[in-house]
Structures are given as C-alpha cells and as structure tokens.
PDB file of C-alpha atoms in Angstrom:
ATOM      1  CA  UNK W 448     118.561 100.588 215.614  1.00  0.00           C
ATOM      2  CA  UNK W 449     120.659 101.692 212.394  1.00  0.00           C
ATOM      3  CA  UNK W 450     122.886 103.834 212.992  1.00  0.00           C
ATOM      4  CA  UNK W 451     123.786 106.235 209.932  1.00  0.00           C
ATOM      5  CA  UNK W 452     127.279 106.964 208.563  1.00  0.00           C
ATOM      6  CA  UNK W 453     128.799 110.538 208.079  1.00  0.00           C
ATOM      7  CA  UNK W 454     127.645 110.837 204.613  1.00  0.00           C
ATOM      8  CA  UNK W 455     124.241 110.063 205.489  1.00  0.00           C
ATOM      9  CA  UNK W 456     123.771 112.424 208.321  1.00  0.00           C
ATOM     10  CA  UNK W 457     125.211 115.110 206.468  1.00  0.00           C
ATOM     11  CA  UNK W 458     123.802 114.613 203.037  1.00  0.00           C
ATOM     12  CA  UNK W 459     120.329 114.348 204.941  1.00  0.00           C
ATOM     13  CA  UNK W 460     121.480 118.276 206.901  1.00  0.00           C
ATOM     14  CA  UNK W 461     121.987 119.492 203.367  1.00  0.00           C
ATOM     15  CA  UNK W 462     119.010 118.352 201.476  1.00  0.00           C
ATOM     16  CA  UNK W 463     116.675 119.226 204.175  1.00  0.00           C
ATOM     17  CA  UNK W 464     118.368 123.037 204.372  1.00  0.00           C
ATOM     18  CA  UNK W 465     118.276 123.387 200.995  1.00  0.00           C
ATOM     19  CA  UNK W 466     114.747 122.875 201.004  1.00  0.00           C
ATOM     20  CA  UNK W 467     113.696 124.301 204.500  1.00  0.00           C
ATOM     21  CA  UNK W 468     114.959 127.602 203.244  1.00  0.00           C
ATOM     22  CA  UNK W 469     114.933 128.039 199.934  1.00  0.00           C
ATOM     23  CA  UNK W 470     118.134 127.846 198.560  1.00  0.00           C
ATOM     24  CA  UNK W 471     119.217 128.725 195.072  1.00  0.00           C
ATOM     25  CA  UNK W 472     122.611 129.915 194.936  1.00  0.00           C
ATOM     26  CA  UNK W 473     125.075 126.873 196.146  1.00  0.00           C
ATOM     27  CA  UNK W 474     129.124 127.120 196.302  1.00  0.00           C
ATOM     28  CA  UNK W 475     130.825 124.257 197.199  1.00  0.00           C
ATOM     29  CA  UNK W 476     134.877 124.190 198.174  1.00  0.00           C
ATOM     30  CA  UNK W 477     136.522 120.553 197.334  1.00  0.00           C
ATOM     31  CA  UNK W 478     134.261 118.407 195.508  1.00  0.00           C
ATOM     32  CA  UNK W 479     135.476 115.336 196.524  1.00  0.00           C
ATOM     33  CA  UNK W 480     133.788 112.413 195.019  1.00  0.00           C
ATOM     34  CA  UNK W 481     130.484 114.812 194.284  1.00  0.00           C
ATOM     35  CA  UNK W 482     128.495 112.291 196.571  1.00  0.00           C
ATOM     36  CA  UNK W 483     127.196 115.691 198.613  1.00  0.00           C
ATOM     37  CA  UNK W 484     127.271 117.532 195.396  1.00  0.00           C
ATOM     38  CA  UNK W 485     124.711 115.287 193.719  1.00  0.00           C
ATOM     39  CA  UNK W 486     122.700 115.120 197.138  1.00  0.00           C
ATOM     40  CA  UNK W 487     122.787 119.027 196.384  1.00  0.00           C
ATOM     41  CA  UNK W 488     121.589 118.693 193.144  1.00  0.00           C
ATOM     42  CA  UNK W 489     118.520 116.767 193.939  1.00  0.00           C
ATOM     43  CA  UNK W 490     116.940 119.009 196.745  1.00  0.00           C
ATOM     44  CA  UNK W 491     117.948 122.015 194.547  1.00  0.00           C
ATOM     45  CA  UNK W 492     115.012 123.280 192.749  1.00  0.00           C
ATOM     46  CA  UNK W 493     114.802 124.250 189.460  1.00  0.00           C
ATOM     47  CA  UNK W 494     116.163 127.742 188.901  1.00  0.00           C
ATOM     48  CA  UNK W 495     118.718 127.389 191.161  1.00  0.00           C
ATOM     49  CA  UNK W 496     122.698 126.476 190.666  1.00  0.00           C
ATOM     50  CA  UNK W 497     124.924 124.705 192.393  1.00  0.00           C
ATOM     51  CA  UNK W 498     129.583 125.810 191.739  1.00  0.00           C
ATOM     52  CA  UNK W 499     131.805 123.281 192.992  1.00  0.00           C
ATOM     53  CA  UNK W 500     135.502 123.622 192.471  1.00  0.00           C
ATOM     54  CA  UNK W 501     137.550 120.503 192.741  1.00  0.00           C
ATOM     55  CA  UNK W 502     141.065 120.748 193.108  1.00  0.00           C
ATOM     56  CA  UNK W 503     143.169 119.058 189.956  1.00  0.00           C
ATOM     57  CA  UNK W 504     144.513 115.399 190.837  1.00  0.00           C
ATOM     58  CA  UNK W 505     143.743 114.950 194.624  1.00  0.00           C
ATOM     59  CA  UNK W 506     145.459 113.418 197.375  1.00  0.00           C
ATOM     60  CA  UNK W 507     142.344 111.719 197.692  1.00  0.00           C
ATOM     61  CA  UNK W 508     142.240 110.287 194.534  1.00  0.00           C
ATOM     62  CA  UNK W 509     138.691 111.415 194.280  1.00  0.00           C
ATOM     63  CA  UNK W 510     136.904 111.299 191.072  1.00  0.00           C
ATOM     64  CA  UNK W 511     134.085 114.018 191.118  1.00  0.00           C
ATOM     65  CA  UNK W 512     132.455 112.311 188.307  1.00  0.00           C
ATOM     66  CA  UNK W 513     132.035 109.385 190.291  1.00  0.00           C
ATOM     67  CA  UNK W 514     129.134 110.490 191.491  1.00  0.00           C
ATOM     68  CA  UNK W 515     128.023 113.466 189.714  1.00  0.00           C
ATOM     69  CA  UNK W 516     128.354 111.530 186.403  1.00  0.00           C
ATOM     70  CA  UNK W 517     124.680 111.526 185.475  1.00  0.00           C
ATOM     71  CA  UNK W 518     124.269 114.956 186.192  1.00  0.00           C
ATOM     72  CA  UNK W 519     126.719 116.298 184.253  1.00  0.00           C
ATOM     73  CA  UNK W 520     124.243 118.184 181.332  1.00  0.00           C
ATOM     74  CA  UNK W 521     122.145 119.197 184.163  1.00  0.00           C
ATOM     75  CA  UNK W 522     122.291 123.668 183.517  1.00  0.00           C
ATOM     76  CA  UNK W 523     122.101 123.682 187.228  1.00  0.00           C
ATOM     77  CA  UNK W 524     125.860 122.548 187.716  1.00  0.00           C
ATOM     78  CA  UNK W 525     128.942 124.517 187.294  1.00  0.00           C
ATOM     79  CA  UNK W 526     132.241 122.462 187.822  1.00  0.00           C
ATOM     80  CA  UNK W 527     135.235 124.155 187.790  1.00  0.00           C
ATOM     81  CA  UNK W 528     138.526 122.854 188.527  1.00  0.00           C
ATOM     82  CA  UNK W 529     141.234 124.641 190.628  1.00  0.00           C
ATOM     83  CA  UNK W 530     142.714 125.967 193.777  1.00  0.00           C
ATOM     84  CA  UNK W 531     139.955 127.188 195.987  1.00  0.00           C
ATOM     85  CA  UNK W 532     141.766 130.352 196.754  1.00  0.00           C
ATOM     86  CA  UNK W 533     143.196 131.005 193.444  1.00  0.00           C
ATOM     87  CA  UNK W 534     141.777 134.220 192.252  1.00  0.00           C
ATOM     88  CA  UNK W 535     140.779 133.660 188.821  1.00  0.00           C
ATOM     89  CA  UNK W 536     138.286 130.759 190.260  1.00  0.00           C
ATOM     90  CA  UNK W 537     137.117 132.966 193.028  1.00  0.00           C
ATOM     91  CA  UNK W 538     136.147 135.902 189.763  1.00  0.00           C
ATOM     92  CA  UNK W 539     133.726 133.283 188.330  1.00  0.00           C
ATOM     93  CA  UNK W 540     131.813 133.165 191.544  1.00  0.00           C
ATOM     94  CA  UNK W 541     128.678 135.336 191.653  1.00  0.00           C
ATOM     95  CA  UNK W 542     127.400 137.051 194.546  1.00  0.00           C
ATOM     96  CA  UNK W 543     124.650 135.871 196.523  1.00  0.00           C
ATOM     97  CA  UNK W 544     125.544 132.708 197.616  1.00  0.00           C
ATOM     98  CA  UNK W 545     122.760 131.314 200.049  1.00  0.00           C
ATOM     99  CA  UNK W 546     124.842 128.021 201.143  1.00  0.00           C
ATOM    100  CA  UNK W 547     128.823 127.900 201.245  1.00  0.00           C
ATOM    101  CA  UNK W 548     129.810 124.145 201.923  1.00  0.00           C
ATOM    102  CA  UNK W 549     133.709 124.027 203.031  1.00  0.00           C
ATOM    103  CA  UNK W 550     135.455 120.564 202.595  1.00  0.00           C
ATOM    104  CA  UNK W 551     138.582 121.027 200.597  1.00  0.00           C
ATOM    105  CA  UNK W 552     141.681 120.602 202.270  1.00  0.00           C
ATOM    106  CA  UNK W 553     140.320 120.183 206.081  1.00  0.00           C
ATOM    107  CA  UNK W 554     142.989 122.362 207.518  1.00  0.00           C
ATOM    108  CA  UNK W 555     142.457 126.291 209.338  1.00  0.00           C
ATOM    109  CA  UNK W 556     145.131 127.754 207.045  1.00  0.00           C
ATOM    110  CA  UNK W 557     143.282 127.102 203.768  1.00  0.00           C
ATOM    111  CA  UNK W 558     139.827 127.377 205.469  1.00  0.00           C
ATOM    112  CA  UNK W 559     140.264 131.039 206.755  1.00  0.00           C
ATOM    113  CA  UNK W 560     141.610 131.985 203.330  1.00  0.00           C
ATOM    114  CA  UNK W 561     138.365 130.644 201.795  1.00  0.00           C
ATOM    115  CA  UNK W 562     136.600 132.027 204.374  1.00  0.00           C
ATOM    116  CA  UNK W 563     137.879 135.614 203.701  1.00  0.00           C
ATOM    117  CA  UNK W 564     137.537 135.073 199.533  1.00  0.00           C
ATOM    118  CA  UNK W 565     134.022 134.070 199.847  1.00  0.00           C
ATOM    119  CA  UNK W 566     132.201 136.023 202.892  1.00  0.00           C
ATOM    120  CA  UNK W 567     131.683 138.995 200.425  1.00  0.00           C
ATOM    121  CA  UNK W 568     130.144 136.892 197.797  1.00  0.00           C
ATOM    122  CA  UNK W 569     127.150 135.862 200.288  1.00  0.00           C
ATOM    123  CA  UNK W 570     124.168 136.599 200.539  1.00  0.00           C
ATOM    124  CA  UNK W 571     123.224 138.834 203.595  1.00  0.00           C
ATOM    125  CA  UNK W 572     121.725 135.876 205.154  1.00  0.00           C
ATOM    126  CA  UNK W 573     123.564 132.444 204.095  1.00  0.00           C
ATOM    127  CA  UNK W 574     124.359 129.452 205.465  1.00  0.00           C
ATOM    128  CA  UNK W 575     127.717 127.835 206.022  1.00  0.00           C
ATOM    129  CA  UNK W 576     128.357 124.130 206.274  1.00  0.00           C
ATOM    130  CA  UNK W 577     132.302 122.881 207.281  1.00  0.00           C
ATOM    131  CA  UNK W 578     132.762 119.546 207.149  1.00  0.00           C
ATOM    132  CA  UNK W 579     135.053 117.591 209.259  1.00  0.00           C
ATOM    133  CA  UNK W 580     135.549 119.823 211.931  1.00  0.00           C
ATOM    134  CA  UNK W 581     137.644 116.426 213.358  1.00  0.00           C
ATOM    135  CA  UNK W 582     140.071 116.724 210.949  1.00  0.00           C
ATOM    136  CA  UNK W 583     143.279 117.894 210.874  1.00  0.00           C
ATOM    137  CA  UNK W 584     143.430 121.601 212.570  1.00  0.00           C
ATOM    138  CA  UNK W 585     140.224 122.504 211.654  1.00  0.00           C
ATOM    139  CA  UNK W 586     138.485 122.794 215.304  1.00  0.00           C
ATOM    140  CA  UNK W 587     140.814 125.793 215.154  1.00  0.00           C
ATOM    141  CA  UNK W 588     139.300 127.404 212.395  1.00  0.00           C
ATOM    142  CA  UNK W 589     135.655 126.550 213.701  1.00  0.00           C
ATOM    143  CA  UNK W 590     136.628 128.254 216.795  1.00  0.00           C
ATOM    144  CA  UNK W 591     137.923 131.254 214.897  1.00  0.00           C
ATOM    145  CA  UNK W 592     134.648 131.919 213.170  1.00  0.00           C
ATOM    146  CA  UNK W 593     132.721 134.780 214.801  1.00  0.00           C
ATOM    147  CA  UNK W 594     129.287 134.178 213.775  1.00  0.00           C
ATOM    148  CA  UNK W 595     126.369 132.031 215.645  1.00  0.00           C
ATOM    149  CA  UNK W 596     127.369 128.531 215.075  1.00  0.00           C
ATOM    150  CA  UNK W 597     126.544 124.919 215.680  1.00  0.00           C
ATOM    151  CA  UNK W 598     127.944 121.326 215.323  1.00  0.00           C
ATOM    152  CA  UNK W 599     126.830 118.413 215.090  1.00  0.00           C
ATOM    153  CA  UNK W 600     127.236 114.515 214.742  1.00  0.00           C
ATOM    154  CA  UNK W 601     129.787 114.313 217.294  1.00  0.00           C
ATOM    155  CA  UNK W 602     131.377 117.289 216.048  1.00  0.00           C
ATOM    156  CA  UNK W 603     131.780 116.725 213.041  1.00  0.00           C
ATOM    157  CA  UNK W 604     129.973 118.860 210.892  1.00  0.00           C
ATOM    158  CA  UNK W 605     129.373 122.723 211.937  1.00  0.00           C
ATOM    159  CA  UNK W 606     126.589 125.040 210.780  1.00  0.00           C
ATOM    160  CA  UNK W 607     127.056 128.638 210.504  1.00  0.00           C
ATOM    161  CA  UNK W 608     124.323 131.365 210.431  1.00  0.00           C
ATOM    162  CA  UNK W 609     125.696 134.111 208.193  1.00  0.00           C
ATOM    163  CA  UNK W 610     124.245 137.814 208.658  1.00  0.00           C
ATOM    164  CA  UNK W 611     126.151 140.585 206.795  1.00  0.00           C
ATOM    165  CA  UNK W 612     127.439 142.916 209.599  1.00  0.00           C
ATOM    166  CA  UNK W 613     126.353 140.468 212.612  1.00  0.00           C
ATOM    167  CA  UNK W 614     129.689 139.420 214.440  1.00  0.00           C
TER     168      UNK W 614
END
C-alpha cells in the first residue's frame, strides 16, 4: 500500500473542494513554494481567480515561482507580495472569497489576525483550509475558531465551514 505524503493528501482535499463546490473566488495566506497554489490553479475553472500573498524573502527560503512558474500569464492568478496582515494587501482583496487557505507563518498570533482581516471578505458560505495545525502554536488557534470544523490527516490539516452569522 502507498502511503501519500502531506502535500498529496492535501493538494488532493483542495482540488476535489474546489471542484465539489464550485469555487471561484480563492485567497491564499503564505504562498510558500506555490506547489498548492498551482494544484489550485488546475481544478479552478475558468472564470474564477485565485490571490496568494507571499511574504518578501522567507525563512523558508521558498521560491513561489518554483512551482507556479508556468502559470504565471495565466489572468486567473494574482500574486502579491507582503505581510498578510498589512493593510494595504488586505485593500486589494475583494469580497466574496469562497475558499481562504491559511499557511503563512503557522503560529495563533498571526493566524487570528488573518482570521479577523479576512472573515468579512467571505462569502456567506466559504470554506477555510489551515494547514499545519501540528505546527508551532497553531492547535491553539484551531481550537479558538468558533465555527463547525474538521481535521484531518492526523491532524494536520483542518477544514472550516464558514456561514456568515453561524457561531
């Protein structure tokens, strides 16, 4: 039996939501390497668009274009770089976000702030993905969330079910 890395599992969760139900309207906090962001890209239909901010010079290292490098001219992709929580980044984010993917810094303190910048730019039903609930103090932040949630692979990864007004 093959057993599937992180990546996998979770790229394979986003594709399939994205699909499953519909999404168009995509935010994504710490780009990384863009492997999830050009996972996104793929299952993302036509009309819709996908923001990821990266956060200038890493500690990771990470090179977004690693990955996203062929899909760079693709009108679906807005990359901005920048603090997550800085306010002029936050301004160029439209409302209506269907799916909110969190894995910038991996710690509660820069999570909640996201969390409280973007919950009034979803949608009234959205989805929100955390990754690496293992990391750091981030179980804390999970914990903290008051929605209907769930994780998965070992913990991992947690899935939020967003409804305006539903606590």
């Amino acid at each position: 039996i093959m057993k599937m890395d992180h990546c996998t599992v979770m790229n394979s969760y986003l594709t399939n939501l994205i699909r499953m139900f519909g999404i168009r309207n995509i935010v994504e906090l710490g780009t990384g390497d863009g492997y999830s962001s050009s996972c996104m890209l793929m299952a993302l239909p036509l009309d819709g668009t996908l923001t990821t901010i990266n956060w200038p010079n890493p500690p990771s290292g990470d090179n977004p274009l690693r990955y996203l490098g062929p899909f760079v001219t693709d009108t679906r992709l807005k990359m901005l770089s920048g603090d997550t929580r800085d306010l002029n980044i936050v301004a160029q984010i439209f409302d209506g976000i269907d799916l909110l993917f969190i894995d910038s810094t991996h710690t509660k303190e820069c999570a909640e702030t996201e969390w409280r910048l973007y919950e009034p730019k979803l949608a009234d039903l959205a989805i929100v993905i955390i990754d690496d609930l293992n990391h750091n103090d981030m179980i804390d932040f999970w914990n903290w969330i008051p929605y209907w949630k769930i994780e998965t692979l070992e913990g991992q990864i947690g899935i939020v079910g967003y409804q305006r007004g539903d606590k």
